[in-house]
CSV table of C-alpha atoms in Angstrom, one decimal:
chain,number,residue,atom,x,y,z
A,24,MET,CA,9.9,79.7,88.0
A,25,ARG,CA,9.6,78.9,91.6
A,26,HIS,CA,7.7,81.0,94.0
A,27,CYS,CA,8.2,81.0,97.7
A,28,LYS,CA,5.3,79.9,99.6
A,29,LYS,CA,4.3,82.0,102.5
A,30,THR,CA,3.2,80.2,105.6
A,31,SER,CA,1.3,81.7,108.4
A,32,ASN,CA,2.9,79.6,111.0
A,33,SER,CA,6.6,80.3,110.1
A,34,GLN,CA,8.9,81.3,113.1
A,35,THR,CA,11.5,84.0,113.2
A,36,HIS,CA,15.2,83.0,114.1
A,37,PRO,CA,15.8,83.5,117.7
A,38,MET,CA,19.1,85.5,117.1
A,39,ASN,CA,17.3,88.1,115.0
A,40,PRO,CA,17.6,91.4,116.9
A,41,ARG,CA,14.5,92.8,115.4
A,42,THR,CA,12.7,90.1,117.1
A,43,PRO,CA,11.1,91.5,120.3
A,44,ARG,CA,12.2,89.6,123.4
A,45,ALA,CA,10.5,89.5,126.7
A,46,THR,CA,12.6,90.8,129.7
A,47,SER,CA,12.6,88.6,132.7
A,48,PRO,CA,13.1,89.7,136.4
A,49,LEU,CA,16.4,87.8,136.4
A,50,ASP,CA,17.9,89.9,133.6
A,51,ILE,CA,16.9,93.1,135.3
A,52,ALA,CA,18.7,92.0,138.5
A,53,GLU,CA,21.9,91.2,136.7
A,54,ARG,CA,22.0,94.6,135.0
A,55,TRP,CA,21.4,96.4,138.3
A,56,ASN,CA,24.4,94.5,139.9
A,57,ALA,CA,26.7,95.4,137.0
A,58,TRP,CA,25.9,99.1,137.3
A,59,MET,CA,26.5,99.1,141.0
A,60,ARG,CA,29.9,97.4,140.7
A,61,ALA,CA,31.0,99.9,138.1
A,62,LEU,CA,29.8,102.8,140.2
A,63,THR,CA,31.7,101.5,143.3
A,64,LEU,CA,34.9,101.1,141.3
A,65,VAL,CA,34.8,104.7,140.0
A,66,LEU,CA,34.1,106.1,143.5
A,67,SER,CA,37.0,104.1,144.9
A,68,ILE,CA,39.5,105.4,142.4
A,69,ALA,CA,38.3,109.0,142.9
A,70,ILE,CA,38.6,108.7,146.7
A,71,THR,CA,42.1,107.1,146.5
A,72,ALA,CA,43.4,109.9,144.2
A,73,ILE,CA,42.0,112.6,146.5
A,74,VAL,CA,43.7,111.0,149.6
A,75,LEU,CA,47.1,110.5,147.8
A,76,THR,CA,47.1,114.1,146.7
A,77,ALA,CA,46.4,115.4,150.2
A,78,CYS,CA,49.1,113.1,151.6
A,79,GLY,CA,51.6,114.3,149.0
A,80,ARG,CA,51.0,118.0,149.8
A,81,ALA,CA,51.2,117.3,153.5
A,82,GLY,CA,54.5,115.4,153.0
A,83,ASP,CA,56.0,118.3,151.0
A,84,GLU,CA,55.0,120.7,153.6
A,85,ASP,CA,56.5,118.6,156.4
A,86,LYS,CA,59.8,118.1,154.5
A,87,GLY,CA,60.1,121.6,153.5
A,88,GLY,CA,60.7,120.6,149.8
A,89,LYS,CA,61.0,123.1,147.1
A,90,GLY,CA,59.7,122.7,143.6
A,91,GLY,CA,58.6,119.1,144.4
A,92,PHE,CA,62.2,118.0,145.3
A,93,PRO,CA,62.7,116.6,148.8
A,94,PRO,CA,65.9,117.7,150.7
A,95,ALA,CA,68.8,115.5,149.5
A,96,PRO,CA,71.1,114.1,152.2
A,97,VAL,CA,74.7,115.3,151.6
A,98,SER,CA,78.1,115.4,153.2
A,99,VAL,CA,80.1,118.6,153.3
A,100,GLN,CA,83.7,119.8,153.8
A,101,GLU,CA,85.0,123.1,154.9
A,102,VAL,CA,87.5,124.7,152.5
A,103,LYS,CA,91.0,125.2,154.0
A,104,THR,CA,94.4,126.1,152.6
A,105,THR,CA,97.3,123.6,152.8
A,106,THR,CA,100.7,122.8,151.3
A,107,VAL,CA,100.4,120.3,148.4
A,108,PRO,CA,103.2,118.2,147.0
A,109,ILE,CA,103.4,118.7,143.2
A,110,ARG,CA,104.7,116.3,140.7
A,111,PHE,CA,105.1,117.0,136.9
A,112,GLU,CA,104.5,114.3,134.4
A,113,TYR,CA,105.9,114.1,130.9
A,114,VAL,CA,106.4,111.6,128.1
A,115,GLY,CA,109.9,110.2,127.8
A,116,GLN,CA,112.0,107.6,126.2
A,117,THR,CA,114.8,105.5,127.7
A,118,ALA,CA,118.3,105.5,126.3
A,119,GLY,CA,121.6,103.9,127.3
A,120,SER,CA,124.0,106.1,129.3
A,121,LYS,CA,126.6,105.2,126.7
A,122,GLU,CA,125.6,104.4,123.1
A,123,ALA,CA,128.8,103.1,121.4
A,124,GLU,CA,129.0,102.2,117.8
A,125,VAL,CA,131.1,99.3,116.8
A,126,ARG,CA,132.8,100.1,113.4
A,127,ALA,CA,135.4,98.5,111.2
A,128,ARG,CA,138.6,100.6,111.0
A,129,VAL,CA,140.2,98.7,108.2
A,130,GLN,CA,138.8,97.1,105.0
A,131,GLY,CA,138.5,93.4,104.8
A,132,ILE,CA,136.3,90.4,104.5
A,133,LEU,CA,134.3,89.6,107.7
A,134,GLU,CA,135.3,86.1,108.6
A,135,LYS,CA,133.5,85.6,112.0
A,136,ARG,CA,131.1,87.0,114.5
A,137,THR,CA,132.2,86.0,118.0
A,138,TYR,CA,129.4,87.2,120.3
A,139,GLN,CA,125.8,86.3,120.9
A,140,GLU,CA,123.5,89.0,119.5
A,141,GLY,CA,121.6,90.8,122.2
A,142,SER,CA,123.9,89.6,125.0
A,143,ARG,CA,126.0,91.5,127.4
A,144,VAL,CA,129.6,92.1,126.4
A,145,ASN,CA,132.6,93.5,128.2
A,146,ALA,CA,134.9,96.2,127.1
A,147,GLY,CA,137.8,94.8,125.0
A,148,GLN,CA,135.9,91.6,124.1
A,149,THR,CA,136.4,90.6,120.5
A,150,LEU,CA,133.1,90.8,118.5
A,151,PHE,CA,134.2,90.4,114.9
A,152,VAL,CA,137.2,89.0,113.1
A,153,LEU,CA,138.3,90.3,109.7
A,154,ASP,CA,140.7,88.6,107.2
A,155,SER,CA,144.1,89.7,108.5
A,156,ARG,CA,146.4,88.1,105.9
A,157,PRO,CA,146.9,91.2,103.8
A,158,TYR,CA,147.7,93.3,106.8
A,159,ALA,CA,150.1,90.6,108.1
A,160,ALA,CA,152.0,90.9,104.9
A,161,GLN,CA,152.1,94.6,105.2
A,162,LEU,CA,153.5,94.2,108.7
A,163,GLN,CA,156.3,92.0,107.4
A,164,ALA,CA,157.1,94.6,104.8
A,165,ALA,CA,157.2,97.3,107.4
A,166,GLU,CA,159.6,95.2,109.5
A,167,ALA,CA,161.9,94.7,106.5
A,168,ASP,CA,161.8,98.5,105.7
A,169,LEU,CA,162.9,99.2,109.3
A,170,SER,CA,165.7,96.7,109.1
A,171,ARG,CA,167.0,98.3,105.9
A,172,ALA,CA,166.7,101.8,107.4
A,173,GLN,CA,168.7,100.7,110.4
A,174,ALA,CA,171.4,99.2,108.2
A,175,GLN,CA,171.7,102.3,106.2
A,176,TYR,CA,171.9,104.4,109.4
A,177,SER,CA,174.7,102.1,110.6
A,178,GLN,CA,176.6,102.6,107.4
A,179,ALA,CA,176.2,106.4,107.6
A,180,LYS,CA,177.4,106.3,111.2
A,181,ARG,CA,180.5,104.4,110.4
A,182,ASN,CA,181.2,106.8,107.6
A,183,ILE,CA,181.0,109.8,109.8
A,184,ASP,CA,183.2,108.1,112.4
A,185,ARG,CA,185.9,107.7,109.6
A,186,VAL,CA,185.8,111.3,108.3
A,187,LYS,CA,185.8,113.1,111.7
A,188,PRO,CA,189.5,112.6,112.3
A,189,LEU,CA,190.4,113.6,108.7
A,190,ALA,CA,188.3,116.8,109.0
A,191,GLY,CA,190.2,117.7,112.2
A,192,SER,CA,193.5,117.5,110.4
A,193,ASN,CA,192.3,119.4,107.3
A,194,ALA,CA,192.8,116.3,105.2
A,195,LEU,CA,189.2,116.3,104.1
A,196,SER,CA,187.2,119.0,102.5
A,197,GLN,CA,184.3,120.6,104.3
A,198,ARG,CA,181.9,119.5,101.6
A,199,GLU,CA,182.7,115.9,102.1
A,200,PHE,CA,182.4,116.2,105.8
A,201,ASP,CA,178.9,117.8,105.4
A,202,GLU,CA,177.8,115.1,103.1
A,203,ALA,CA,178.8,112.4,105.7
A,204,THR,CA,177.0,114.3,108.5
A,205,SER,CA,173.9,114.6,106.4
A,206,GLY,CA,174.0,110.9,105.5
A,207,GLU,CA,174.0,110.1,109.2
A,208,GLU,CA,171.0,112.4,109.9
A,209,THR,CA,169.1,111.0,106.9
A,210,GLY,CA,169.6,107.5,108.1
A,211,ALA,CA,168.3,108.4,111.6
A,212,ALA,CA,165.1,110.0,110.0
A,213,ALA,CA,164.6,106.9,107.8
A,214,ILE,CA,164.6,104.7,110.9
A,215,LYS,CA,161.9,106.8,112.5
A,216,GLN,CA,159.8,106.7,109.3
A,217,ALA,CA,160.2,103.0,109.1
A,218,GLN,CA,159.2,102.6,112.7
A,219,ALA,CA,156.0,104.7,112.1
A,220,ARG,CA,155.0,102.5,109.2
A,221,LEU,CA,155.7,99.4,111.3
A,222,THR,CA,153.4,100.8,114.1
A,223,GLU,CA,150.7,101.5,111.5
A,224,ALA,CA,151.0,98.0,110.1
A,225,ARG,CA,150.7,96.5,113.6
A,226,LEU,CA,147.6,98.6,114.3
A,227,ASN,CA,146.0,97.5,111.0
A,228,VAL,CA,146.6,93.9,112.0
A,229,GLY,CA,145.0,94.6,115.4
A,230,TYR,CA,142.1,96.3,113.8
A,231,THR,CA,141.2,93.1,112.0
A,232,ARG,CA,139.9,92.0,115.4
A,233,VAL,CA,137.0,94.4,116.2
A,234,THR,CA,136.5,94.7,120.0
A,235,ALA,CA,133.8,96.2,122.2
A,236,PRO,CA,134.6,99.8,123.2
A,237,VAL,CA,132.5,99.7,126.4
A,238,THR,CA,130.7,97.2,128.6
A,239,GLY,CA,127.0,96.9,127.8
A,240,TRP,CA,124.4,95.1,125.7
A,241,ALA,CA,125.2,94.4,122.1
A,242,SER,CA,122.7,94.8,119.3
A,243,ARG,CA,122.3,92.5,116.3
A,244,ALA,CA,125.1,92.4,113.8
A,245,GLN,CA,124.7,94.8,110.8
A,246,LYS,CA,127.0,92.7,108.6
A,247,SER,CA,127.1,88.9,108.1
A,248,GLU,CA,130.0,86.6,107.6
A,249,GLY,CA,131.6,86.9,104.2
A,250,SER,CA,130.6,90.6,103.7
A,251,LEU,CA,133.2,93.2,102.7
A,252,VAL,CA,133.4,95.9,105.2
A,253,SER,CA,135.2,99.2,104.7
A,254,PRO,CA,135.9,102.3,106.9
A,255,GLY,CA,133.5,105.2,106.4
A,256,ALA,CA,129.7,105.4,106.2
A,257,ASP,CA,129.3,101.6,105.7
A,258,SER,CA,131.6,100.6,108.6
A,259,LEU,CA,128.9,100.1,111.3
A,260,LEU,CA,128.9,96.5,112.5
A,261,ALA,CA,126.8,96.8,115.8
A,262,THR,CA,125.9,99.1,118.7
A,263,ILE,CA,126.5,98.7,122.4
A,264,SER,CA,124.3,100.3,125.0
A,265,GLN,CA,125.3,100.7,128.6
A,266,LEU,CA,122.2,100.3,130.7
A,267,ASP,CA,123.4,101.1,134.2
A,268,PRO,CA,122.8,103.8,134.8
A,269,LEU,CA,119.9,104.4,132.4
A,270,TYR,CA,119.1,107.7,130.8
A,271,VAL,CA,115.5,108.9,130.2
A,272,ASN,CA,115.1,111.8,127.7
A,273,PHE,CA,112.0,113.9,127.8
A,274,SER,CA,111.0,117.5,126.9
A,275,VAL,CA,109.1,120.3,128.6
A,276,SER,CA,107.0,122.5,126.3
A,277,GLU,CA,107.5,126.2,126.2
A,278,ALA,CA,103.9,126.9,127.4
A,279,GLU,CA,104.5,124.6,130.4
A,280,ARG,CA,107.7,126.3,131.3
A,281,LEU,CA,106.1,129.7,131.0
A,282,ARG,CA,103.3,128.6,133.3
A,283,LEU,CA,105.7,127.3,135.9
A,284,ASN,CA,107.7,130.5,135.7
A,285,ARG,CA,104.5,132.5,136.5
A,286,LEU,CA,103.8,130.3,139.4
A,287,MET,CA,107.3,130.7,140.7
A,288,ASN,CA,107.3,134.5,140.4
A,289,SER,CA,104.0,134.6,142.3
A,290,GLY,CA,105.2,132.4,145.0
A,291,GLU,CA,102.6,129.7,144.3
A,292,LEU,CA,105.3,127.1,143.4
A,293,ARG,CA,108.3,126.2,145.5
A,294,ALA,CA,111.3,124.0,144.6
A,295,PRO,CA,112.6,121.3,147.0
A,296,ALA,CA,114.0,122.7,150.2
A,297,ALA,CA,117.4,121.3,149.3
A,298,ASN,CA,117.8,123.8,146.5
A,299,GLY,CA,118.3,126.9,148.7
A,300,ALA,CA,117.9,129.2,145.7
A,301,THR,CA,115.5,132.2,145.9
A,302,THR,CA,113.9,134.4,143.4
A,303,LYS,CA,113.9,138.2,143.3
A,304,ASN,CA,110.9,138.4,145.6
A,305,GLY,CA,112.5,136.1,148.2
A,306,SER,CA,110.4,133.0,147.4
A,307,LYS,CA,111.9,129.6,146.6
A,308,ALA,CA,112.9,129.1,143.0
A,309,ALA,CA,110.9,126.6,141.0
A,310,GLY,CA,114.0,124.7,140.0
A,311,PRO,CA,115.2,123.6,136.6
A,312,LEU,CA,111.8,123.4,135.0
A,313,SER,CA,111.2,127.1,135.3
A,314,ALA,CA,113.0,130.1,134.2
A,315,GLY,CA,116.2,131.1,135.9
A,316,ASP,CA,117.5,127.6,136.7
A,317,LYS,CA,119.5,128.8,139.7
A,318,SER,CA,119.0,125.8,141.9
A,319,PRO,CA,120.8,122.5,141.6
A,320,LEU,CA,119.0,119.6,140.1
A,321,SER,CA,119.7,117.2,142.9
A,322,GLY,CA,116.6,118.3,144.9
A,323,TYR,CA,114.3,116.6,142.4
A,324,SER,CA,113.6,112.9,142.3
A,325,VAL,CA,112.3,111.1,139.2
A,326,ALA,CA,110.0,108.1,139.0
A,327,LEU,CA,108.9,106.2,135.9
A,328,LYS,CA,105.5,104.8,135.0
A,329,LEU,CA,105.7,102.0,132.4
A,330,SER,CA,103.4,101.3,129.5
A,331,ASP,CA,101.4,98.7,131.5
A,332,GLY,CA,100.6,101.2,134.2
A,333,SER,CA,103.1,99.9,136.8
A,334,VAL,CA,105.6,102.1,138.5
A,335,TYR,CA,109.4,101.3,138.2
A,336,ASP,CA,110.5,100.3,141.7
A,337,ARG,CA,113.7,102.5,141.7
A,338,LYS,CA,113.8,106.3,141.6
A,339,GLY,CA,116.4,108.4,140.0
A,340,ARG,CA,117.5,112.0,139.7
A,341,LEU,CA,117.2,114.9,137.3
A,342,THR,CA,120.6,115.5,135.7
A,343,PHE,CA,120.2,117.9,132.8
A,344,VAL,CA,117.8,120.6,131.5
A,345,ASP,CA,118.8,122.4,128.4
A,346,PRO,CA,118.8,126.2,129.0
A,347,ALA,CA,118.1,126.8,125.3
A,348,ILE,CA,114.9,125.8,123.5
A,349,ASN,CA,115.1,123.1,120.8
A,350,THR,CA,114.2,124.9,117.6
A,351,GLY,CA,113.2,121.5,116.0
A,352,THR,CA,110.6,120.6,118.6
A,353,GLY,CA,109.8,124.0,120.3
A,354,SER,CA,110.5,122.6,123.7
A,355,PHE,CA,113.3,122.3,126.3
A,356,ASP,CA,115.2,119.0,126.4
A,357,ALA,CA,115.7,117.3,129.8
A,358,ARG,CA,117.3,114.1,131.0
A,359,ALA,CA,117.0,111.9,134.1
A,360,GLU,CA,119.2,109.2,135.3
A,361,LEU,CA,118.0,106.0,137.1
A,362,PRO,CA,119.8,102.8,138.4
A,363,ASN,CA,119.2,99.8,136.2
A,364,ALA,CA,121.7,97.1,137.4
A,365,ASP,CA,119.4,94.2,136.4
A,366,ALA,CA,118.7,95.6,133.0
A,367,ALA,CA,114.9,95.7,133.7
A,368,LEU,CA,114.6,98.6,131.4
A,369,ARG,CA,115.9,98.7,127.9
A,370,PRO,CA,116.7,101.6,125.5
A,371,GLY,CA,113.8,102.8,123.4
A,372,GLN,CA,111.0,102.2,125.8
A,373,PHE,CA,108.3,104.9,126.1
A,374,VAL,CA,107.6,105.8,129.7
A,375,ARG,CA,105.9,108.5,131.8
A,376,VAL,CA,108.5,110.6,133.6
A,377,ILE,CA,107.3,111.9,137.0
A,378,VAL,CA,109.4,114.7,138.5
A,379,GLU,CA,108.7,115.1,142.2
A,380,GLY,CA,109.9,117.5,144.9
A,381,ALA,CA,108.1,120.8,144.3
A,382,THR,CA,105.3,122.0,146.5
A,383,ARG,CA,102.4,124.5,146.3
A,384,PRO,CA,101.8,126.4,149.6
A,385,ASN,CA,98.5,127.9,150.6
A,386,THR,CA,96.5,125.8,148.2
A,387,ILE,CA,92.8,125.0,148.2
A,388,VAL,CA,91.9,121.4,147.4
A,389,VAL,CA,88.5,119.7,147.2
A,390,PRO,CA,87.5,116.0,146.6
A,391,GLN,CA,87.4,115.2,142.9
A,392,ARG,CA,83.8,113.9,143.2
A,393,ALA,CA,82.7,117.3,144.4
A,394,VAL,CA,83.6,119.0,141.1
A,395,MET,CA,81.2,118.6,138.2
A,396,ASP,CA,80.9,119.7,134.6
A,397,GLY,CA,78.3,122.1,133.4
A,398,PRO,CA,77.5,124.1,130.3
A,399,GLN,CA,79.7,126.9,131.5
A,400,GLY,CA,82.5,124.7,132.8
A,401,LYS,CA,83.3,123.1,136.1
A,402,PHE,CA,81.4,124.0,139.3
A,403,VAL,CA,80.9,122.9,142.9
A,404,PHE,CA,77.9,123.1,145.2
A,405,VAL,CA,78.5,125.3,148.3
A,406,THR,CA,76.0,125.3,151.2
A,407,GLY,CA,73.9,128.3,152.2
A,408,LYS,CA,70.5,129.3,153.5
A,409,GLY,CA,67.3,129.6,151.6
A,410,GLN,CA,65.1,132.6,151.2
A,411,ASP,CA,63.4,131.9,154.5
A,412,GLY,CA,66.9,132.1,156.2
A,413,LYS,CA,66.4,128.6,157.8
A,414,THR,CA,66.4,126.0,155.1
A,415,ASP,CA,69.8,124.6,154.1
A,416,VAL,CA,70.4,124.8,150.4
A,417,ALA,CA,73.2,124.0,147.9
A,418,LEU,CA,74.2,126.7,145.5
A,419,PRO,CA,76.3,126.1,142.4
A,420,ARG,CA,79.5,128.0,142.1
A,421,PRO,CA,81.9,128.0,139.1
A,422,VAL,CA,85.5,127.1,139.8
A,423,THR,CA,88.8,126.9,137.9
A,424,VAL,CA,90.8,123.8,138.7
A,425,GLY,CA,94.4,122.9,138.2
A,426,GLU,CA,96.2,119.6,138.9
A,427,TRP,CA,94.8,116.9,141.0
A,428,VAL,CA,96.4,115.4,144.1
A,429,GLU,CA,95.9,112.0,145.7
A,430,VAL,CA,95.3,112.4,149.5
A,431,ASP,CA,94.9,109.2,151.6
A,432,GLY,CA,93.8,107.3,148.5
A,433,GLN,CA,91.2,110.0,147.5
A,434,GLN,CA,91.5,112.2,144.5
A,435,GLN,CA,91.6,116.0,145.2
A,436,TRP,CA,91.3,118.9,142.7
A,437,ILE,CA,93.5,121.9,143.2
A,438,VAL,CA,91.1,124.9,142.9
A,439,GLU,CA,92.7,127.9,141.3
A,440,THR,CA,89.8,130.3,141.6
A,441,GLY,CA,86.2,130.2,142.8
A,442,LEU,CA,86.6,129.2,146.4
A,443,LYS,CA,88.0,130.8,149.5
A,444,PRO,CA,88.8,129.5,153.0
A,445,GLY,CA,85.7,129.0,155.1
A,446,ASP,CA,83.4,128.0,152.2
A,447,VAL,CA,81.5,124.7,152.8
A,448,VAL,CA,81.5,122.4,149.8
A,449,VAL,CA,79.2,119.5,149.2
A,450,THR,CA,81.3,116.4,148.8
A,451,ASP,CA,78.8,113.5,148.7
A,452,GLY,CA,75.3,113.3,147.4
A,453,THR,CA,75.8,115.8,144.5
A,454,ALA,CA,74.0,113.4,142.1
A,455,LYS,CA,70.7,114.3,143.8
A,456,LEU,CA,71.2,118.1,143.5
A,457,PHE,CA,69.9,120.3,140.8
A,458,PRO,CA,70.9,123.9,140.1
A,459,ILE,CA,67.5,125.5,140.7
A,460,PRO,CA,66.8,129.2,141.5
A,461,GLY,CA,67.3,129.9,145.2
A,462,GLY,CA,69.3,126.7,145.8
A,463,ALA,CA,68.5,123.0,146.0
A,464,PRO,CA,67.2,121.9,149.5
A,465,ILE,CA,69.7,119.7,151.3
A,466,MET,CA,69.9,117.7,154.5
A,467,LEU,CA,73.3,117.8,156.1
A,468,GLY,CA,74.9,114.5,156.9
A,469,PRO,CA,76.3,111.5,155.1
A,470,PRO,CA,74.0,110.0,152.3
A,471,PRO,CA,72.4,106.7,152.9
A,472,GLY,CA,74.9,103.8,152.8
A,473,MET,CA,77.9,106.2,153.2
A,474,GLU,CA,78.1,106.3,157.0
A,475,GLY,CA,81.7,105.9,158.0
A,476,LYS,CA,83.1,106.3,154.5
A,477,GLY,CA,85.0,109.2,153.1
A,478,PRO,CA,86.8,111.9,155.0
A,479,PRO,CA,85.1,113.6,157.9
A,480,ALA,CA,83.5,116.9,157.2
A,481,GLY,CA,85.9,119.8,157.5
A,482,LYS,CA,89.0,117.6,157.2
A,483,GLY,CA,90.9,118.6,154.1
A,484,GLU,CA,94.6,118.5,155.1
A,485,VAL,CA,96.9,116.9,152.6
A,486,LYS,CA,99.5,114.3,153.7
A,487,ALA,CA,102.2,112.7,151.6
A,488,GLY,CA,100.5,112.1,148.3
A,489,GLU,CA,100.8,112.5,144.6
A,490,VAL,CA,100.0,115.2,142.1
A,491,LYS,CA,99.4,114.6,138.5
A,492,GLN,CA,99.0,116.8,135.5
A,493,ALA,CA,95.3,117.0,134.7
A,494,GLU,CA,95.1,119.6,131.9
A,495,ALA,CA,93.6,117.1,129.6
A,496,LYS,CA,90.8,116.5,132.0
A,497,LYS,CA,89.8,120.2,132.3
C-alpha cells in the first residue's frame, strides 16, 4: 500500500476558490466603474420613459383624442335624393329565331349528304338524297293508271253519245240510258283518282331529295350514308337554326316579380317614358316584368354579357313575357330579340340578360366603399358632434341596401332604409374608424394621399350609369 506523503511546502492551485486572494487597488477601481455604468443606464431608461409618457399625454390632450385613438382624417358626402336608372339582370340562353327540323318524309336508303355540316344553308337547298328508284317506278305506274282511266272515260263518253239520240226517240229503255250515264260519270271519277295517285307519286319522288325548309345554320347529320330512314320518330336528319335575329330566353322568378310589383304600386319604380301606361295611383307602370303588363315591351332595351365578361356590342328589345307562371320552373318565361347578322352568337350559349329602361325616382345612393358589414348587418358612419358639442365624431348607423349603381365609374349602393336627405356620410377613411361609445373622433377632409380623388363632398347626383342586381352581395 502506498501512502501519500505530506509536504509542508506544497502549494494550492491558483484556481481554487477557497484559496484567499489579495485584492489590489486596480481591481477595486474596475468594480467601481462597472457599478457606475450600470447605474447610469438605469437612470437613463427611467428618465426616457417618464419623458415619453408625458409627451404622449400632452399629444393626446392637444389632438383631442378619445380612448387613445387620434382623430382619423375622413371625407364625407351629404345624402341627397335623385333619380337612378335601374337595370335587371337575369341568366338566359340563346336560341335561333327559327329552329327547323329536317326530316325524311318517305322511306328509303340515304345515298348522299350534299351540305357541309355546320355551314350556312339556304331555303330550298338540297341537303340529303334518298334512293328514288322505287318511287320512280310508282310514278310510272300512276301515269299508266291515269292513261287507262282516261281511255275508259273516253269509251264511256262515246257510249253516252250513241244512246242519247235513241233515248230521245224512245228506242232505248231508261235503264240502259242510266247505265250509260253512270259509266261516263264513273270514268270521270276514275280519272280524278288516277290524277291524285299520280300527284302523290310525284311528291314521293320529290321527297327523295330532302331540302332545307329555312335559311340558317345546319347542324351535323343525324344519319350517315347507307342508313335506312323512315317517316316518324326516327326521321330526323338534321336541324337548321336561323340566327338573325337571335332569341334569348330567360325567366323571372315569382319572388322577383312580386318585389317589382310592390315597388311599382308604391311609385318607387317607373317604366320607360315611352310606355305611357299608368297604375291605379297614377304612377308609371313598371312594365312587363311586374304585375299588370299594361305597357308595350318596346320601351325596354336588352344587352347581353357573355361568359368571358365582355358585353355584346349590339342591343335588342324585349319581345315576350308570359302572363302565366311556368308550373315546371315556378317562374315567368320571357324572351328578347337581338340582331346577329354576322352570327357572332350561336344557339345554346349561356349569357347574362340585362333589361334596361326602368328608373327609381327619389332614391338615396351612397358610395359602395362607405357601406360596411358588421355583426348586425350593413352600416355606414354618419358625422355628428361629441359629448362636448365641439368634437367631430363618426357614429355607426345600420342601413338596408338594395341594388348598386355605377355613377361616373364609381359604385353606389341604393339605400332602402337608414338614411334621410341631409345626413352626412363618411365616404373615405372608414378603415381607421371604430364603433366606440360616443362616436369615433374624426378630422374632416380627404385622407392622406387622396387629395383630388373621388367625388367632392356633397356631390351625389347620378348621371347615365348602370344598375345591377346585388341581392347576392347583401
